[in-house]
Amino acid sequence: MRSFLVADMCYHQVMAESLYYPLSQLGKVRLLLNEANFQVARDINPSDVTIMSHRSDTMNWFQRRILRMRFALTVALNQKKYTNVVITAGVEYVPSLVRIWWYVIICIACLRVRNIIFVVHNVKYWEKKAHSKYYGLVFRKILRYAHSFACLSEQVLTFWNNASISNVESFVVPFLTVRDPYVGSCRLPNKEVIRIVVQGTVCQRRKRYDHLIFALLNMSDKVRSRFKFIFQGPPVSEDDREMLRRLESQASIEWRDHYMTNNEMELLMQSCDLLLAPLNTEYGYGVFRESGIGFDCVKYQRGAIAQAHMCSPEFTDGIISYNDEKELLHILEELSLEQIEQVYQNVVKISRMFSHSFWATRLSELLCRDAKK
């Protein structure tokens, strides 16, 4: 019988739960989490979860380094108990994560682990032309001990293959899987005000809020009164906070100064009609990193408005795309309840490709293929 250790270093740890469900249909699964940001779902056996730290935010520099070393050692010392070890990490906060990876490399190098599957969100730092030779060197060292490598979309995999970063086995795994059969919880839009959730923390450096502001300033009062925009996360800086205050005088918006709990997030998403993701294309979304837009559509059963080419092709029918501020203005002016309903129906169909049973079969095929090699 197969057994899997899923070691999740990500700050949000969504992939731990995502991989748990399909892998649990193939064998025994244990989740190893770096921090306690993960709320164990009701149908995950608590005995299958090990949390290294519950309050790392209160630790000093030295204590956090010790925690990371413990995490890496735990992975290395326990790997022989499992058929495969899956290590997931986003490379958003590169300086700190490089240290984690370095500890993992030391442990893996000592024990000559060969059953590791790495899952990463952003493959840019793995290529030879990475902005820092040090980061590129560290990540390429990891691949010497990899059994295989996985990323989150076909687009990112294409970048990986074209960059010839490594010739280890590579494939795609989903950032999110959903229960099978999945029953959507969307209430069909039947109200005069369309509620749109603007995703993520409010950060003008990483988001194109200028597109939204342009659209709001150039639409008629009648059209503007049809919408309410709810900003999901808090502002990152004082400049971002000031932008929201100015926007309050121009449109119906709602924002907060704190991060939402999981329950608050669920309630917000169930009360909205669409998602809006005004991401900055300069950050490589849809090229060497996958945005979370499409996966949020599947998770919350909502359609989205987003810039073109931000998501993998499989999400296309669930997203109303635009290229610039003028196209966004046109979309909002012409947006109808029927269009929202159609996008929702498309998302329901897309969700079938992310069911637990579908990915249990797919992962079984991938792992068996690798074993033969």
Short mmCIF file of C-alpha atoms in Angstrom, two decimals:
data_model
loop_
_atom_site.label_atom_id
_atom_site.label_comp_id
_atom_site.label_asym_id
_atom_site.label_seq_id
_atom_site.Cartn_x
_atom_site.Cartn_y
_atom_site.Cartn_z
CA MET A 1 0.00 0.00 0.00
CA ARG A 2 1.30 3.43 -0.92
CA SER A 3 2.00 6.05 1.73
CA PHE A 4 2.64 9.78 1.32
CA LEU A 5 4.17 12.55 3.42
CA VAL A 6 2.95 16.00 2.30
CA ALA A 7 5.26 18.65 3.76
CA ASP A 8 3.71 22.07 3.12
CA MET A 9 5.87 25.16 3.63
CA CYS A 10 3.41 27.65 2.13
CA TYR A 11 2.05 30.41 4.33
CA HIS A 12 -1.55 29.67 3.28
CA GLN A 13 -1.13 25.88 3.11
CA VAL A 14 -4.04 25.37 0.73
CA MET A 15 -2.17 22.68 -1.16
CA ALA A 16 -1.91 20.48 1.93
CA GLU A 17 -5.65 19.93 1.92
CA SER A 18 -5.80 19.91 -1.87
CA LEU A 19 -3.33 17.02 -2.14
CA TYR A 20 -4.62 15.18 0.92
CA TYR A 21 -7.96 14.20 -0.62
CA PRO A 22 -6.85 12.59 -3.90
CA LEU A 23 -3.75 11.01 -2.36
CA SER A 24 -5.82 9.53 0.49
CA GLN A 25 -7.69 7.52 -2.16
CA LEU A 26 -4.36 5.98 -3.16
CA GLY A 27 -2.97 5.23 0.31
CA LYS A 28 -2.07 6.60 3.73
CA VAL A 29 -1.33 10.35 3.89
CA ARG A 30 0.36 12.42 6.60
CA LEU A 31 0.39 16.23 6.48
CA LEU A 32 3.42 18.04 7.93
CA LEU A 33 2.78 21.77 8.27
CA ASN A 34 5.38 24.43 8.99
CA GLU A 35 2.93 26.71 10.78
CA ALA A 36 -0.60 26.57 12.17
CA ASN A 37 -2.21 28.76 9.49
CA PHE A 38 -4.09 25.68 8.34
CA GLN A 39 -7.56 24.91 9.70
CA VAL A 40 -8.04 21.18 9.46
CA ALA A 41 -11.19 20.36 7.53
CA ARG A 42 -13.82 18.25 9.22
CA ASP A 43 -13.24 15.23 7.01
CA ILE A 44 -9.44 15.21 7.52
CA ASN A 45 -8.38 12.89 10.31
CA PRO A 46 -6.59 15.08 12.94
CA SER A 47 -4.17 12.23 13.61
CA ASP A 48 -2.93 12.63 10.00
CA VAL A 49 -1.75 16.19 10.66
CA THR A 50 1.47 17.33 12.37
CA ILE A 51 1.99 21.07 12.97
CA MET A 52 5.53 22.19 13.73
CA SER A 53 4.60 25.56 15.25
CA HIS A 54 1.39 27.26 16.34
CA ARG A 55 2.69 30.82 16.84
CA SER A 56 5.78 31.44 14.72
CA ASP A 57 4.84 35.13 14.45
CA THR A 58 5.86 35.57 18.10
CA MET A 59 9.26 33.93 17.64
CA ASN A 60 12.54 35.78 17.39
CA TRP A 61 15.02 35.37 14.51
CA PHE A 62 16.89 32.49 16.12
CA GLN A 63 13.73 30.57 17.08
CA ARG A 64 12.36 30.78 13.53
CA ARG A 65 15.62 29.37 12.13
CA ILE A 66 15.46 26.52 14.61
CA LEU A 67 11.85 25.85 13.54
CA ARG A 68 12.88 25.67 9.88
CA MET A 69 15.73 23.35 10.64
CA ARG A 70 13.38 21.10 12.66
CA PHE A 71 10.96 21.08 9.74
CA ALA A 72 13.67 20.06 7.26
CA LEU A 73 15.07 17.40 9.60
CA THR A 74 11.59 15.98 10.19
CA VAL A 75 11.10 15.61 6.44
CA ALA A 76 14.50 13.99 5.95
CA LEU A 77 14.35 11.63 8.93
CA ASN A 78 10.85 10.39 8.11
CA GLN A 79 11.14 10.04 4.33
CA LYS A 80 12.00 6.34 4.40
CA LYS A 81 8.62 5.54 5.96
CA TYR A 82 6.77 6.74 2.86
CA THR A 83 6.49 5.74 -0.78
CA ASN A 84 6.71 9.41 -1.80
CA VAL A 85 7.41 12.69 -0.04
CA VAL A 86 5.68 15.74 -1.52
CA ILE A 87 7.24 19.11 -0.60
CA THR A 88 5.28 22.20 -1.60
CA ALA A 89 6.45 25.81 -1.40
CA GLY A 90 5.59 29.14 -2.92
CA VAL A 91 8.64 31.24 -3.70
CA GLU A 92 7.07 34.57 -2.81
CA TYR A 93 9.33 35.47 0.09
CA VAL A 94 12.53 34.29 -1.50
CA PRO A 95 15.16 35.28 1.10
CA SER A 96 13.49 33.39 3.94
CA LEU A 97 12.42 30.42 1.83
CA VAL A 98 15.89 29.98 0.41
CA ARG A 99 17.08 29.30 3.94
CA ILE A 100 14.37 26.68 4.40
CA TRP A 101 15.28 25.06 1.11
CA TRP A 102 18.96 25.09 2.04
CA TYR A 103 18.23 23.17 5.21
CA VAL A 104 16.19 20.68 3.20
CA ILE A 105 19.04 20.27 0.71
CA ILE A 106 21.52 19.54 3.50
CA CYS A 107 19.23 16.87 4.95
CA ILE A 108 18.42 15.33 1.59
CA ALA A 109 22.06 15.32 0.51
CA CYS A 110 23.06 13.51 3.70
CA LEU A 111 20.46 10.78 3.33
CA ARG A 112 20.40 10.56 -0.47
CA VAL A 113 16.64 10.83 -0.63
CA ARG A 114 15.29 9.89 -4.05
CA ASN A 115 11.53 9.84 -3.53
CA ILE A 116 10.93 13.60 -3.27
CA ILE A 117 8.34 15.35 -5.43
CA PHE A 118 8.71 19.15 -5.38
CA VAL A 119 5.62 21.30 -6.03
CA VAL A 120 6.28 25.02 -6.57
CA HIS A 121 4.11 28.01 -7.47
CA ASN A 122 6.71 30.20 -9.15
CA VAL A 123 9.36 28.54 -11.34
CA LYS A 124 11.17 31.77 -12.27
CA TYR A 125 13.72 31.40 -9.48
CA TRP A 126 14.58 27.88 -10.63
CA GLU A 127 15.94 28.85 -14.03
CA LYS A 128 19.58 29.61 -14.78
CA LYS A 129 18.83 33.25 -15.58
CA ALA A 130 17.22 33.90 -12.18
CA HIS A 131 17.66 37.49 -10.97
CA SER A 132 20.09 36.19 -8.36
CA LYS A 133 22.69 33.55 -9.22
CA TYR A 134 22.61 32.47 -5.60
CA TYR A 135 18.88 31.65 -5.68
CA GLY A 136 19.20 29.89 -9.02
CA LEU A 137 22.13 27.83 -7.72
CA VAL A 138 20.25 26.81 -4.58
CA PHE A 139 17.10 25.74 -6.40
CA ARG A 140 19.00 23.81 -9.08
CA LYS A 141 20.89 21.99 -6.33
CA ILE A 142 17.53 20.80 -5.02
CA LEU A 143 16.72 19.16 -8.35
CA ARG A 144 19.74 16.90 -8.09
CA TYR A 145 17.84 15.02 -5.40
CA ALA A 146 14.35 15.27 -6.87
CA HIS A 147 12.30 12.28 -7.95
CA SER A 148 10.04 14.59 -9.95
CA PHE A 149 8.85 18.17 -10.14
CA ALA A 150 5.32 19.59 -10.35
CA CYS A 151 3.87 23.02 -11.05
CA LEU A 152 0.32 24.33 -11.09
CA SER A 153 -0.64 24.75 -14.75
CA GLU A 154 0.25 23.75 -18.30
CA GLN A 155 1.40 27.31 -19.02
CA VAL A 156 3.92 27.24 -16.19
CA LEU A 157 5.04 23.75 -17.22
CA THR A 158 5.66 25.05 -20.74
CA PHE A 159 7.87 27.81 -19.32
CA TRP A 160 9.71 25.19 -17.26
CA ASN A 161 10.31 22.93 -20.27
CA ASN A 162 11.34 25.78 -22.59
CA ALA A 163 13.79 27.10 -20.02
CA SER A 164 15.43 23.64 -19.87
CA ILE A 165 15.85 24.07 -16.14
CA SER A 166 16.12 20.35 -15.48
CA ASN A 167 15.38 17.06 -17.16
CA VAL A 168 13.76 15.48 -14.10
CA GLU A 169 10.21 14.22 -14.63
CA SER A 170 7.77 17.14 -14.53
CA PHE A 171 3.99 17.34 -14.56
CA VAL A 172 1.03 19.46 -13.43
CA VAL A 173 -0.86 19.15 -10.15
CA PRO A 174 -3.81 21.37 -9.17
CA PHE A 175 -3.55 24.06 -6.53
CA LEU A 176 -7.05 23.07 -5.46
CA THR A 177 -9.26 19.99 -5.59
CA VAL A 178 -12.95 19.87 -4.73
CA ARG A 179 -15.29 17.26 -3.33
CA ASP A 180 -16.78 14.77 -5.72
CA PRO A 181 -19.54 15.18 -6.67
CA TYR A 182 -19.29 18.94 -6.14
CA VAL A 183 -22.49 20.87 -5.45
CA GLY A 184 -22.25 24.59 -6.11
CA SER A 185 -23.59 26.97 -3.51
CA CYS A 186 -24.20 29.98 -5.72
CA ARG A 187 -27.41 31.88 -5.28
CA LEU A 188 -28.40 33.08 -8.71
CA PRO A 189 -28.18 36.88 -9.03
CA ASN A 190 -31.61 38.41 -8.60
CA LYS A 191 -30.75 41.77 -7.08
CA GLU A 192 -30.27 45.26 -8.39
CA VAL A 193 -26.78 45.72 -6.90
CA ILE A 194 -24.03 43.45 -8.24
CA ARG A 195 -21.48 42.64 -5.52
CA ILE A 196 -17.93 42.19 -6.80
CA VAL A 197 -15.08 41.03 -4.53
CA VAL A 198 -11.68 42.52 -5.40
CA GLN A 199 -9.26 39.74 -4.50
CA GLY A 200 -6.16 39.82 -2.33
CA THR A 201 -4.51 42.41 -0.16
CA VAL A 202 -4.69 46.00 -1.41
CA CYS A 203 -1.29 46.71 -2.95
CA GLN A 204 -0.91 49.18 -5.82
CA ARG A 205 2.54 47.81 -6.60
CA ARG A 206 1.15 44.38 -7.51
CA LYS A 207 -2.39 45.27 -8.65
CA ARG A 208 -3.72 47.49 -11.45
CA TYR A 209 -6.31 49.43 -9.50
CA ASP A 210 -5.88 52.24 -12.01
CA HIS A 211 -7.93 50.16 -14.45
CA LEU A 212 -10.80 49.93 -11.96
CA ILE A 213 -10.56 53.61 -11.00
CA PHE A 214 -10.63 54.61 -14.68
CA ALA A 215 -13.73 52.51 -15.25
CA LEU A 216 -15.53 53.92 -12.22
CA LEU A 217 -14.73 57.54 -13.12
CA ASN A 218 -15.83 57.16 -16.74
CA MET A 219 -19.10 55.27 -16.31
CA SER A 220 -22.42 57.01 -15.77
CA ASP A 221 -23.91 57.42 -12.30
CA LYS A 222 -26.67 55.00 -13.24
CA VAL A 223 -24.21 52.26 -14.19
CA ARG A 224 -22.00 52.96 -11.15
CA SER A 225 -24.98 52.59 -8.80
CA ARG A 226 -25.42 48.97 -9.98
CA PHE A 227 -22.16 47.85 -8.33
CA LYS A 228 -20.64 47.44 -4.92
CA PHE A 229 -16.94 46.55 -4.73
CA ILE A 230 -15.68 44.72 -1.64
CA PHE A 231 -11.90 44.66 -1.14
CA GLN A 232 -11.00 41.31 0.34
CA GLY A 233 -7.73 42.10 2.12
CA PRO A 234 -6.33 45.04 4.09
CA PRO A 235 -4.19 47.79 2.53
CA VAL A 236 -0.46 47.08 2.62
CA SER A 237 0.73 50.68 2.98
CA GLU A 238 -0.56 54.11 3.90
CA ASP A 239 -0.67 55.03 0.20
CA ASP A 240 -2.96 52.06 -0.44
CA ARG A 241 -5.16 53.10 2.47
CA GLU A 242 -5.37 56.63 1.10
CA MET A 243 -6.37 55.30 -2.33
CA LEU A 244 -9.29 53.44 -0.74
CA ARG A 245 -10.41 56.56 1.11
CA ARG A 246 -10.46 58.54 -2.12
CA LEU A 247 -12.34 55.75 -3.86
CA GLU A 248 -15.01 55.76 -1.15
CA SER A 249 -16.14 59.19 -2.31
CA GLN A 250 -16.46 58.03 -5.91
CA ALA A 251 -18.16 54.63 -5.67
CA SER A 252 -19.82 52.15 -3.35
CA ILE A 253 -16.94 50.20 -1.82
CA GLU A 254 -16.21 48.25 1.35
CA TRP A 255 -12.79 47.58 2.82
CA ARG A 256 -11.20 46.52 6.08
CA ASP A 257 -7.95 46.99 7.97
CA HIS A 258 -7.53 43.35 9.00
CA TYR A 259 -7.18 39.94 7.41
CA MET A 260 -10.36 37.90 7.20
CA THR A 261 -10.83 34.58 8.97
CA ASN A 262 -11.76 31.51 6.92
CA ASN A 263 -15.38 31.79 8.07
CA GLU A 264 -15.53 35.48 7.14
CA MET A 265 -14.08 34.66 3.75
CA GLU A 266 -16.68 31.95 3.09
CA LEU A 267 -19.54 34.28 4.03
CA LEU A 268 -18.16 37.05 1.82
CA MET A 269 -17.73 34.79 -1.19
CA GLN A 270 -21.21 33.29 -0.82
CA SER A 271 -22.72 36.77 -0.78
CA CYS A 272 -20.94 38.07 -3.88
CA ASP A 273 -21.75 37.67 -7.57
CA LEU A 274 -18.31 37.96 -9.20
CA LEU A 275 -14.61 38.14 -8.38
CA LEU A 276 -12.27 40.81 -9.75
CA ALA A 277 -8.52 40.22 -9.98
CA PRO A 278 -6.70 43.32 -11.34
CA LEU A 279 -3.24 41.72 -11.23
CA ASN A 280 -0.13 43.39 -12.59
CA THR A 281 1.08 41.44 -15.62
CA GLU A 282 4.69 42.43 -14.88
CA TYR A 283 4.78 39.82 -12.13
CA GLY A 284 4.65 36.93 -14.58
CA TYR A 285 1.17 35.57 -13.87
CA GLY A 286 0.19 33.07 -16.55
CA VAL A 287 3.83 32.70 -17.63
CA PHE A 288 6.16 31.37 -14.92
CA ARG A 289 3.66 31.50 -12.07
CA GLU A 290 -0.03 30.65 -11.85
CA SER A 291 -2.44 33.13 -10.34
CA GLY A 292 -5.10 31.87 -7.93
CA ILE A 293 -7.98 33.40 -9.88
CA GLY A 294 -9.19 30.27 -11.61
CA PHE A 295 -8.80 28.13 -8.50
CA ASP A 296 -10.80 30.66 -6.46
CA CYS A 297 -13.53 30.47 -9.10
CA VAL A 298 -13.67 26.69 -8.60
CA LYS A 299 -13.42 26.84 -4.81
CA TYR A 300 -16.15 29.44 -4.30
CA GLN A 301 -18.18 28.67 -7.43
CA ARG A 302 -18.03 32.19 -8.78
CA GLY A 303 -17.10 33.67 -12.12
CA ALA A 304 -14.39 36.31 -12.35
CA ILE A 305 -13.29 39.38 -14.26
CA ALA A 306 -9.55 39.37 -14.92
CA GLN A 307 -6.93 40.50 -17.38
CA ALA A 308 -6.42 38.25 -20.38
CA HIS A 309 -3.82 35.46 -20.23
CA MET A 310 -3.68 35.50 -16.43
CA CYS A 311 -5.05 31.97 -16.09
CA SER A 312 -4.64 28.58 -17.69
CA PRO A 313 -6.87 27.84 -20.71
CA GLU A 314 -9.06 25.44 -18.72
CA PHE A 315 -10.45 28.41 -16.75
CA THR A 316 -11.23 30.57 -19.80
CA ASP A 317 -14.98 29.97 -19.88
CA GLY A 318 -15.30 30.97 -16.22
CA ILE A 319 -13.53 34.30 -16.64
CA ILE A 320 -14.60 37.50 -18.39
CA SER A 321 -11.27 38.85 -19.64
CA TYR A 322 -10.08 42.35 -20.55
CA ASN A 323 -6.82 43.84 -21.85
CA ASP A 324 -6.96 47.43 -20.63
CA GLU A 325 -9.04 49.93 -18.67
CA LYS A 326 -11.29 50.73 -21.63
CA GLU A 327 -12.24 47.08 -22.05
CA LEU A 328 -12.92 46.79 -18.31
CA LEU A 329 -15.19 49.85 -18.53
CA HIS A 330 -17.08 48.27 -21.43
CA ILE A 331 -17.48 44.97 -19.56
CA LEU A 332 -18.95 46.68 -16.50
CA GLU A 333 -21.27 48.86 -18.59
CA GLU A 334 -22.64 45.85 -20.49
CA LEU A 335 -22.62 43.33 -17.63
CA SER A 336 -25.97 41.58 -17.20
CA LEU A 337 -27.37 39.08 -14.71
CA GLU A 338 -27.71 36.59 -17.57
CA GLN A 339 -23.99 36.88 -18.30
CA ILE A 340 -23.15 36.31 -14.63
CA GLU A 341 -25.40 33.22 -14.62
CA GLN A 342 -23.73 31.84 -17.76
CA VAL A 343 -20.24 32.29 -16.31
CA TYR A 344 -21.40 30.54 -13.11
CA GLN A 345 -22.67 27.56 -15.11
CA ASN A 346 -19.32 27.39 -16.90
CA VAL A 347 -17.48 27.34 -13.55
CA VAL A 348 -19.63 24.41 -12.39
CA LYS A 349 -18.55 22.45 -15.48
CA ILE A 350 -14.88 23.41 -14.98
CA SER A 351 -15.05 22.16 -11.36
CA ARG A 352 -15.44 18.57 -12.57
CA MET A 353 -11.83 18.66 -13.77
CA PHE A 354 -10.70 19.33 -10.19
CA SER A 355 -12.64 16.63 -8.36
CA HIS A 356 -10.90 14.40 -5.80
CA SER A 357 -11.62 11.22 -7.77
CA PHE A 358 -10.36 12.68 -11.08
CA TRP A 359 -7.05 13.71 -9.54
CA ALA A 360 -6.69 10.50 -7.55
CA THR A 361 -6.73 8.64 -10.89
CA ARG A 362 -4.46 11.19 -12.54
CA LEU A 363 -1.88 11.20 -9.74
CA SER A 364 -1.89 7.40 -9.66
CA GLU A 365 -1.07 7.36 -13.38
CA LEU A 366 1.70 9.94 -12.97
CA LEU A 367 3.32 8.21 -10.00
CA CYS A 368 3.16 4.80 -11.68
CA ARG A 369 4.70 6.29 -14.83
CA ASP A 370 7.55 7.73 -12.78
CA ALA A 371 8.08 4.44 -10.94
CA LYS A 372 8.63 2.63 -14.25
CA LYS A 373 11.35 5.11 -15.13
#
